[in-house]
Coordinates of C-alpha atoms in Angstrom, one line a residue:
X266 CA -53.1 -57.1 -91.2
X267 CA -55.3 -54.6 -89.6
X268 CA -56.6 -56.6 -87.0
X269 CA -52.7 -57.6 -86.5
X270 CA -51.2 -54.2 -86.0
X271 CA -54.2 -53.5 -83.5
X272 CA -53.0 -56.5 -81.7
X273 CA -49.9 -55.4 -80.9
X274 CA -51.2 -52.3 -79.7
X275 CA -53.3 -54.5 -77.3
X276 CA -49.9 -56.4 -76.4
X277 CA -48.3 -53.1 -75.4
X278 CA -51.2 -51.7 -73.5
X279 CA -51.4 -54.9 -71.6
X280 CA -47.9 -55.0 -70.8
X281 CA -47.9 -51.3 -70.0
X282 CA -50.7 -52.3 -67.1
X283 CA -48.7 -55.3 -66.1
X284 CA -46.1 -52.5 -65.2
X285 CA -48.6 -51.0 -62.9
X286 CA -51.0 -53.7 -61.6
X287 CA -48.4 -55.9 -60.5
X288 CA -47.2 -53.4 -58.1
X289 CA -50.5 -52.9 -56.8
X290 CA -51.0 -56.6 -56.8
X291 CA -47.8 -56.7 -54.4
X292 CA -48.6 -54.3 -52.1
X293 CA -52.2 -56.7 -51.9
X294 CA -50.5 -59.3 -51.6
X295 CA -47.6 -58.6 -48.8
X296 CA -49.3 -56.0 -46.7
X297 CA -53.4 -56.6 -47.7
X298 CA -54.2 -53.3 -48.6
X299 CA -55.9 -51.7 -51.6
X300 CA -53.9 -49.1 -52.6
X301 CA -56.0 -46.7 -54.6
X302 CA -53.9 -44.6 -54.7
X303 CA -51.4 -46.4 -57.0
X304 CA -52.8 -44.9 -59.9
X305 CA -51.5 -41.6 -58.4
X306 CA -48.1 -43.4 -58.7
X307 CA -48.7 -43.6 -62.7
X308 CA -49.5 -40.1 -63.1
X309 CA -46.3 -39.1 -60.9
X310 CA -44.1 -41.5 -63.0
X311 CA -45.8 -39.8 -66.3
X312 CA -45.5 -36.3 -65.4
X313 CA -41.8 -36.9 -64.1
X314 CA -41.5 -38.1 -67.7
X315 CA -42.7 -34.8 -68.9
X316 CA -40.4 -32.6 -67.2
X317 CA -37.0 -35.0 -67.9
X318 CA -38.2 -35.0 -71.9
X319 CA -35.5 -33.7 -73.8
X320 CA -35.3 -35.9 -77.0
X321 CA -32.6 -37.9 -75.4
X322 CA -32.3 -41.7 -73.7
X323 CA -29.9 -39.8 -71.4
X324 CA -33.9 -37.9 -70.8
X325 CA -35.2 -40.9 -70.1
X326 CA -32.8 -42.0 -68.0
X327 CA -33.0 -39.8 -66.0
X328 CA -36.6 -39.7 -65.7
X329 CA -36.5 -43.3 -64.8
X330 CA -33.7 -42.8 -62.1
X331 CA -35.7 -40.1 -60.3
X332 CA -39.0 -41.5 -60.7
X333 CA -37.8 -44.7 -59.0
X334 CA -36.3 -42.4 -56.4
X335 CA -39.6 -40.5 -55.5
X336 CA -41.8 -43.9 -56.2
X337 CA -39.4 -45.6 -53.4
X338 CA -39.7 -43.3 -51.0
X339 CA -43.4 -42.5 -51.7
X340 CA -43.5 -46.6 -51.0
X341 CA -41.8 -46.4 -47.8
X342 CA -44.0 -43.3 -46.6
X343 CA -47.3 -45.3 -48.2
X344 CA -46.3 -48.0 -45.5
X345 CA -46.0 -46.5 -42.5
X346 CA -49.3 -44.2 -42.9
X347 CA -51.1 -47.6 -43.9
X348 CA -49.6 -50.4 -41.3
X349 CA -51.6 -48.9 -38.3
X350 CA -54.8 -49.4 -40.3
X351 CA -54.6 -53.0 -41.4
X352 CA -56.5 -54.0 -38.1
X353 CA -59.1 -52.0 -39.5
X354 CA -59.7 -54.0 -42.7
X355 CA -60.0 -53.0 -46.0
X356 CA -62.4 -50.4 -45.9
X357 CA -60.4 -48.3 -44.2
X358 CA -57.2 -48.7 -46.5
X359 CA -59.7 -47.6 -49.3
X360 CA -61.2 -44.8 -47.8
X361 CA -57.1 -43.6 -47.1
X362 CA -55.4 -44.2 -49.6
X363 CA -58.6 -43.0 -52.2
X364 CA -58.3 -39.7 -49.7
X365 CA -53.8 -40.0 -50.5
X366 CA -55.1 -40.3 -54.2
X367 CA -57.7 -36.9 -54.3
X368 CA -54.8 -35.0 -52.2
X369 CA -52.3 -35.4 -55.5
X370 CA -54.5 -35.2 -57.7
X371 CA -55.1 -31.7 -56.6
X372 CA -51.6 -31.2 -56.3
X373 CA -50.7 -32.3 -59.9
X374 CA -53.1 -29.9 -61.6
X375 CA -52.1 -27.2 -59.4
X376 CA -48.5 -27.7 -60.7
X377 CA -48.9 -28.9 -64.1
X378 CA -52.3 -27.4 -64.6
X379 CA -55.7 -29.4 -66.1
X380 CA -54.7 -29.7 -70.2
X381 CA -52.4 -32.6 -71.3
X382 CA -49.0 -32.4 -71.3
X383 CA -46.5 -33.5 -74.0
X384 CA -43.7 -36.3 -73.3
X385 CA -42.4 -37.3 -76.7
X386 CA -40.1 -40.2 -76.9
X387 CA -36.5 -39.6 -77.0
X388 CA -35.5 -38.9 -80.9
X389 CA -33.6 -42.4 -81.6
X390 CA -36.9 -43.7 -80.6
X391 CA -39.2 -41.9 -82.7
X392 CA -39.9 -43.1 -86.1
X393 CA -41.6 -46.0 -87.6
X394 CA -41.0 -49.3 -89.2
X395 CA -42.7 -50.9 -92.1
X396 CA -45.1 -53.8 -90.8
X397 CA -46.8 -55.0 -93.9
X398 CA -48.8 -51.5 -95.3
X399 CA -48.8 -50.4 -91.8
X400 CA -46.0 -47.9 -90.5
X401 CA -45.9 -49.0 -86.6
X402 CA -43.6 -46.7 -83.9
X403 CA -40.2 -48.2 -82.8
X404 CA -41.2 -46.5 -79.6
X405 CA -44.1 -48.8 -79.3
X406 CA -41.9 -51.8 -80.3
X407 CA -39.2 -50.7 -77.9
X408 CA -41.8 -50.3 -74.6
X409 CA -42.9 -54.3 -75.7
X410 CA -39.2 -55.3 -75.3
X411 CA -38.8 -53.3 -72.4
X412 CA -41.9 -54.2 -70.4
X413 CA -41.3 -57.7 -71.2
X414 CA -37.9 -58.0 -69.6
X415 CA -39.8 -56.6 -66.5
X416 CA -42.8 -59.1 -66.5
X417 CA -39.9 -61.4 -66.7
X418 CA -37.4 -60.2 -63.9
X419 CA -40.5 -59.6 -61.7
X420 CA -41.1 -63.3 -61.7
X421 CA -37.7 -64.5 -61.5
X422 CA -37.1 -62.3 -58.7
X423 CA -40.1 -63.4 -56.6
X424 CA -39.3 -67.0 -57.4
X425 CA -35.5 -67.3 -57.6
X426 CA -34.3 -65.2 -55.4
X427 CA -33.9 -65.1 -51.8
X428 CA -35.7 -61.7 -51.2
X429 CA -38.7 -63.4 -53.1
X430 CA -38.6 -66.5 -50.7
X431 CA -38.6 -63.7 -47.8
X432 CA -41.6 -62.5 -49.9
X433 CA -43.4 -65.5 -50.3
X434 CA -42.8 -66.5 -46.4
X435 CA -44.7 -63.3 -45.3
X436 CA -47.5 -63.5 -47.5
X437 CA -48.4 -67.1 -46.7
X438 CA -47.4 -66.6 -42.8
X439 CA -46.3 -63.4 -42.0
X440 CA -46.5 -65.1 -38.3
X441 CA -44.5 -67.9 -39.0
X442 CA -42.0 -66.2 -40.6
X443 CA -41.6 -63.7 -38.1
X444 CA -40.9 -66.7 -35.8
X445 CA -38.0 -68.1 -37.7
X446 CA -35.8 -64.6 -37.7
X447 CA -37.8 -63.2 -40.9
X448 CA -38.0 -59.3 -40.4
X449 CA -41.7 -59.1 -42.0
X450 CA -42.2 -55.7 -41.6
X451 CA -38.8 -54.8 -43.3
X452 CA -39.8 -57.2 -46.1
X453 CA -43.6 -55.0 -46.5
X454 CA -42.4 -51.9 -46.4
X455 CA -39.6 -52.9 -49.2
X456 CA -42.2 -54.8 -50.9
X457 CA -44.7 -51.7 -50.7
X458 CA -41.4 -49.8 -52.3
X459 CA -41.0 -52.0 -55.0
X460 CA -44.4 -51.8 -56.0
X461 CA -44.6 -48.6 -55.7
X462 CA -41.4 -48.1 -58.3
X463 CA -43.3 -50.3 -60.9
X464 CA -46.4 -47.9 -61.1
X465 CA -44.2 -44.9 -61.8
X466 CA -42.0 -47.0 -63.5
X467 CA -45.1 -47.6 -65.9
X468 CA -45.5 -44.1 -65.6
X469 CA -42.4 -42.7 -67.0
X470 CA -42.5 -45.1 -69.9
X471 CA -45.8 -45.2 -70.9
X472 CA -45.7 -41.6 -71.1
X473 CA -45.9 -41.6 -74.7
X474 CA -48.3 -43.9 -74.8
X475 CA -51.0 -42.2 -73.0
X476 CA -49.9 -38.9 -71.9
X477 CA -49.5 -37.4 -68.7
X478 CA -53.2 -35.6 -68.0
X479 CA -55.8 -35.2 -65.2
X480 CA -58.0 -38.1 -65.5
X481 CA -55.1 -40.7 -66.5
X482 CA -54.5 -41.7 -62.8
X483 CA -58.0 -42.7 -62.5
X484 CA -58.4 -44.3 -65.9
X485 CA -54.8 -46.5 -65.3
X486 CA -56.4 -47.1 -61.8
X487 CA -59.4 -48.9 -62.7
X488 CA -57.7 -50.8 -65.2
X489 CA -55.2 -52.0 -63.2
X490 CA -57.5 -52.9 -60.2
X491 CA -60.0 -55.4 -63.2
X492 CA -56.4 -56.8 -63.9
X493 CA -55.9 -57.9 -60.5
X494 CA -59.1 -59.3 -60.4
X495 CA -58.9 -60.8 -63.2
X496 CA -55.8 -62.2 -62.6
X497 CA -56.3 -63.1 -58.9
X498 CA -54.5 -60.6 -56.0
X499 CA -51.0 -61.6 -55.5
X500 CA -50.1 -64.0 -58.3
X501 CA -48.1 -62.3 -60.7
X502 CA -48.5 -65.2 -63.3
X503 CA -52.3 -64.4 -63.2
X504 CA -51.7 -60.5 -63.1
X505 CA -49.7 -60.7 -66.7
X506 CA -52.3 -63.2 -68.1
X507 CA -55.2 -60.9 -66.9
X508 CA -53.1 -57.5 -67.9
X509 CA -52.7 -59.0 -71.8
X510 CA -56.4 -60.0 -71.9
X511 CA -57.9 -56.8 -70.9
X512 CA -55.1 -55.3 -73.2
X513 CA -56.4 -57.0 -76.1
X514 CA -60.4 -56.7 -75.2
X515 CA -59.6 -52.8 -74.5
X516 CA -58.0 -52.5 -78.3
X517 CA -59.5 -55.4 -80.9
X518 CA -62.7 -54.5 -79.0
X519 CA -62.8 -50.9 -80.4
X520 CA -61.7 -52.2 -83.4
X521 CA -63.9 -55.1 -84.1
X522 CA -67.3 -53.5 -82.4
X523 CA -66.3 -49.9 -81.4
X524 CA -70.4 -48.7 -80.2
X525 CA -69.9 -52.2 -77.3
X526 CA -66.1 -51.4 -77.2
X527 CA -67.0 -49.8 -73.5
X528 CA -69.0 -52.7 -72.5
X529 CA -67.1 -55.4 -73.6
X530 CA -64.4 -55.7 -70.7
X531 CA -67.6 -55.5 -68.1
X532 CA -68.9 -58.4 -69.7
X533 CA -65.1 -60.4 -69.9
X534 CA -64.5 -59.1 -65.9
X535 CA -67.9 -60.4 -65.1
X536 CA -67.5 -64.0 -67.2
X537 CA -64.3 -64.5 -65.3
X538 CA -65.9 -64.0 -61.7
X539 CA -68.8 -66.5 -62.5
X540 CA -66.7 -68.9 -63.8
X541 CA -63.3 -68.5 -62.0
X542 CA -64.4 -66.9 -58.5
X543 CA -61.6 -68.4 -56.9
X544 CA -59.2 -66.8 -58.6
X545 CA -60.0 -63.4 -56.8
X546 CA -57.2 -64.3 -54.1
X547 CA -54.5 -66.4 -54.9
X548 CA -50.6 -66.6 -53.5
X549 CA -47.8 -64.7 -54.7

């Protein structure tokens, strides 16, 4: 029973970076750039779930409706600082948006200082349910439900709808589908937007999860960034499949052999890249 309770931790951890590595698997995917800072986005999201914490959904809300606010626009501005650079290749989309990333990090721990903050989840939300001899949080149970209606409108939305065909068309041939009328660089930035609202998205809820703190952003970061290798840059299929392995390594690990624990996801990551290298870039 154990080993199944620490399971479903793993499934919420993985879906909780899901939440955040398939926005930065987007912005990959439509504009070819390596966001680093996305996991600045996380922190943002978590730390905007600190100050809207009240004990209240109408909290949470709120903390969801502003975070999505600040995570579009920080999209948009991400965008146009990083669409004159793409002719530069990838190194230079690291070395800005890792320089984006230092810049508010600074700025978070001059304004919320260096400790860990508190962000409690609202009160209907708090207590636990029996799971066998194990008391488990409805919180937890609640972010599961949640973040799987996400996975789940994130793919319908890039595959059923007509803003993912727009999608789709840019990422296989952004020329092409500027050709035919498709206004590619309206469809990036949006995209950029969108997966720019997921990270802080992830943020906000998994709040109470992790905890907004100095640190986090880097921690969700490199995570994310094994996810989408994992899973191969741009498919979102592979970015949930990879987000719920590493979920599961990162918390049975501990659990089974916690003195390895650290080394065990090297040793999954590096596995997948012998055997699956071609999975590394894959279409939306």
């Amino acid at each position: 029973m154990t080993y199944a309770v620490t399971a479903l931790d793993g499934l919420a951890f993985g879906l909780l970076l899901f939440t955040v590595a398939a926005g930065l698997s987007l912005i990959f995917g439509v504009l070819d750039i390596l966001n680093l800072a996305h996991g600045s986005l996380y922190l943002a999201g978590a730390y905007c779930a600190y100050l809207f914490s009240d004990g209240s959904l109408a909290g949470l809300a709120a903390a969801l409706a502003v975070g999505g606010l600040a995570g579009a626009a920080a999209g948009i501005v991400l965008a146009a600082v990083t669409r004159p650079l793409t002719r530069y290749g990838h190194l230079a989309h690291a070395l800005a948006t890792l320089g984006i990333a230092f810049l508010a990090a600074d700025a978070f721990t001059t304004v919320f200082g260096g400790a860990p903050l508190p962000a409690d989840p609202p009160d209907a939300l708090a207590g636990s349910v029996r799971l066998g001899v194990h008391g488990y949080p409805v919180y937890r149970l609640a972010f599961i439900a949640v973040a799987a209606v996400i996975a789940i409108a994130v793919h319908l939305i890039i595959t059923r709808t007509r803003a993912g065909a727009l999608v789709r068309a840019t990422v296989n041939d952004p020329a092409m589908a500027a050709a035919t009328g498709v206004p590619t660089g309206l469809v990036q930035t949006a995209a950029v937007a969108g997966g720019a609202v997921l990270a802080v998205t992830g943020g906000v809820l998994g709040a109470p999860l992790l905890g907004p703190a100095p640190g986090v952003d880097t921690t969700v970061l490199v995570l994310s960034l094994i996810v989408v290798v994992i899973g191969g840059a741009g498919s979102i299929p592979g970015t949930l499949a990879g987000a719920l392995l590493v979920g599961q390594v990162q918390t049975l690990g501990a659990l089974a052999a916690p003195t390895t624990a650290p080394f065990t996801l090297c040793a999954v990551l590096l596995l997948v890249l012998t055997l699956r290298p071609r999975q590394a870039v894959r279409p939306i």
